[in-house]
XYZ file of C-alpha atoms in Angstrom:
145
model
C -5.277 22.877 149.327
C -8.153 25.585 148.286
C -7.188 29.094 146.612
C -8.860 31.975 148.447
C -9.131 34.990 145.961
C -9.050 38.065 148.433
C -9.017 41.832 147.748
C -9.461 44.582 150.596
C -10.556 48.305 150.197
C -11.503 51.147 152.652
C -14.399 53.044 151.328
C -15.047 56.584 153.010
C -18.743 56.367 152.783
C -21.436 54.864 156.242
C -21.671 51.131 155.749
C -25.340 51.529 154.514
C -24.491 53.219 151.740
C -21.844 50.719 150.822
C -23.629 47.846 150.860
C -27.259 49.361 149.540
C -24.484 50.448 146.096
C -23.500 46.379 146.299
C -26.771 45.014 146.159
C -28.950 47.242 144.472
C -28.710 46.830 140.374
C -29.357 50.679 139.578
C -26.172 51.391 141.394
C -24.347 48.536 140.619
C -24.792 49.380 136.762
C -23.021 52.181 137.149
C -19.487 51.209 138.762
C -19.029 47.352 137.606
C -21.669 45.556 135.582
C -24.207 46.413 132.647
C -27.408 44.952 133.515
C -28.808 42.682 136.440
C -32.406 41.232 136.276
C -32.490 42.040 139.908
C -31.387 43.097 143.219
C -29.015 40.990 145.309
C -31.752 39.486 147.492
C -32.017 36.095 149.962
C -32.781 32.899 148.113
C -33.074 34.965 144.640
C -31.230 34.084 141.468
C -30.469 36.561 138.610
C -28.023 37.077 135.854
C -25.276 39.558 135.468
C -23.679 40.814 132.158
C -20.520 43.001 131.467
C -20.474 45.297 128.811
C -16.753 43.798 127.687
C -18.423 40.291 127.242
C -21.052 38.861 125.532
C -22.009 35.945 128.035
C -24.559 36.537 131.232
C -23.551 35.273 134.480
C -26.065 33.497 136.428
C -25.681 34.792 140.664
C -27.317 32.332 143.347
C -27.138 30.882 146.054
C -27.575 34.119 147.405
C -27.501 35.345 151.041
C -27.713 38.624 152.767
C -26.781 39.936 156.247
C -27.838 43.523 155.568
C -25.322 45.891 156.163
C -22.177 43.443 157.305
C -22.088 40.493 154.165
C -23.234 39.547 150.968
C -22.431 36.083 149.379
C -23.477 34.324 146.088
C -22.286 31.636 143.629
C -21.588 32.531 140.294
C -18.592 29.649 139.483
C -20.046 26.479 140.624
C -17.063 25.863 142.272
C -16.518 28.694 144.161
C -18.422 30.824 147.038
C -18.041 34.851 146.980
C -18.282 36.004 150.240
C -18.382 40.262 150.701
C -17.527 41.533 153.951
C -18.509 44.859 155.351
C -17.142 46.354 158.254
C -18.367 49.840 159.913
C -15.098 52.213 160.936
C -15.504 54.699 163.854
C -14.945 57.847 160.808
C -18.738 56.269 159.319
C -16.307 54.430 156.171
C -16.538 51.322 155.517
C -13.600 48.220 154.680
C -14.977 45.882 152.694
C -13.341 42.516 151.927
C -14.068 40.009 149.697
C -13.251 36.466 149.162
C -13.587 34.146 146.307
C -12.972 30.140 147.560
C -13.576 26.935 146.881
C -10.535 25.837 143.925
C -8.041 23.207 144.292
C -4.172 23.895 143.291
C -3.690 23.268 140.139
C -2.322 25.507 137.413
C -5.273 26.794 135.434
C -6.851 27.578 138.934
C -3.644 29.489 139.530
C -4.693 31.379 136.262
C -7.888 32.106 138.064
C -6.533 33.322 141.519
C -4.483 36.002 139.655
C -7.534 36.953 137.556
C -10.302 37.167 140.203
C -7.949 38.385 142.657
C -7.401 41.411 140.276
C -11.054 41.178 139.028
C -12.159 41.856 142.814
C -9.806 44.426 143.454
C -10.900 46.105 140.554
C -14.763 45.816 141.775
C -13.583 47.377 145.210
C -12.014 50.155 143.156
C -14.693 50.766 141.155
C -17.105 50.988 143.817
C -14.674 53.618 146.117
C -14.408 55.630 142.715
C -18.556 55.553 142.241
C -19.539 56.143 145.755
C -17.090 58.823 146.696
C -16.818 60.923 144.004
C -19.601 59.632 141.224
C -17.547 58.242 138.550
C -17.194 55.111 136.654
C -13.313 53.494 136.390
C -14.964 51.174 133.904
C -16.215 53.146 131.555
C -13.436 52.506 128.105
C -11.098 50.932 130.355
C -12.076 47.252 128.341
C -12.992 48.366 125.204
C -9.840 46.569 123.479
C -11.134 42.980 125.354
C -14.165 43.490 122.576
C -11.867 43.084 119.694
């Protein structure tokens, strides 16, 4: 049996806009992570850090259907695959999906993390593209200690 992480948000902003504040870094940096050494691009590979955590993630396998999905490896065991789907109203649901774990119970640990970790993202980016703000901003300070 596989664990499928999976979180679910409507975004009221046109599905261009949604997906342009997924894969470009400028935007990104403001809503979720710290610093990218690139945009989310086809066949590319760059790293990720969080300003909570010292380590950098490396992204690849990367792969880009602009405007309706977004998927990259950054657990070697795993495959996060974004979603974007275009509402009549111009917003935007975007799901995402994080497989690829067998049941055991640390990768129960990890399906309760990620699948909060993801749903955080998705809030995160609702919070920066409708109304400019960053939910991230203190919210981990006390993971630093």
């Amino acid at each position: 049996m596989q664990l499928i992480s999976k979180a679910t948000l409507q975004i009221q902003k046109p599905i261009a806009e949604v997906f342009e504040g997924i894969v470009d870094p400028t935007k990104m940096t403001k809503y979720f992570i710290s610093e990218s050494s690139g945009p989310l691009e086809t066949g590319g590979e760059l790293l990720w850090k969080f300003a909570e955590f010292p380590d950098r993630y490396p992204i690849t396998e990367i792969q880009l259907e602009k405007n309706r999905s977004i998927s990259f490896v950054w657990d070697p065991e795993t495959v996060v695959n974004i979603v974007l789907e275009a509402l009549p109203d111009k917003s935007t649901i975007v799901r995402v999906t994080e497989n690829g774990k067998d049941l055991n119970d640390e990768n129960l640990k990890w399906l309760i993390n990620n699948t909060g970790g993801w749903a955080n993202f998705l809030a995160c980016l609702k919070a920066y593209l409708e109304y400019g703000i960053s939910l991230r901003k203190g919210a981990y300070e006390f993971m630093r200690k």
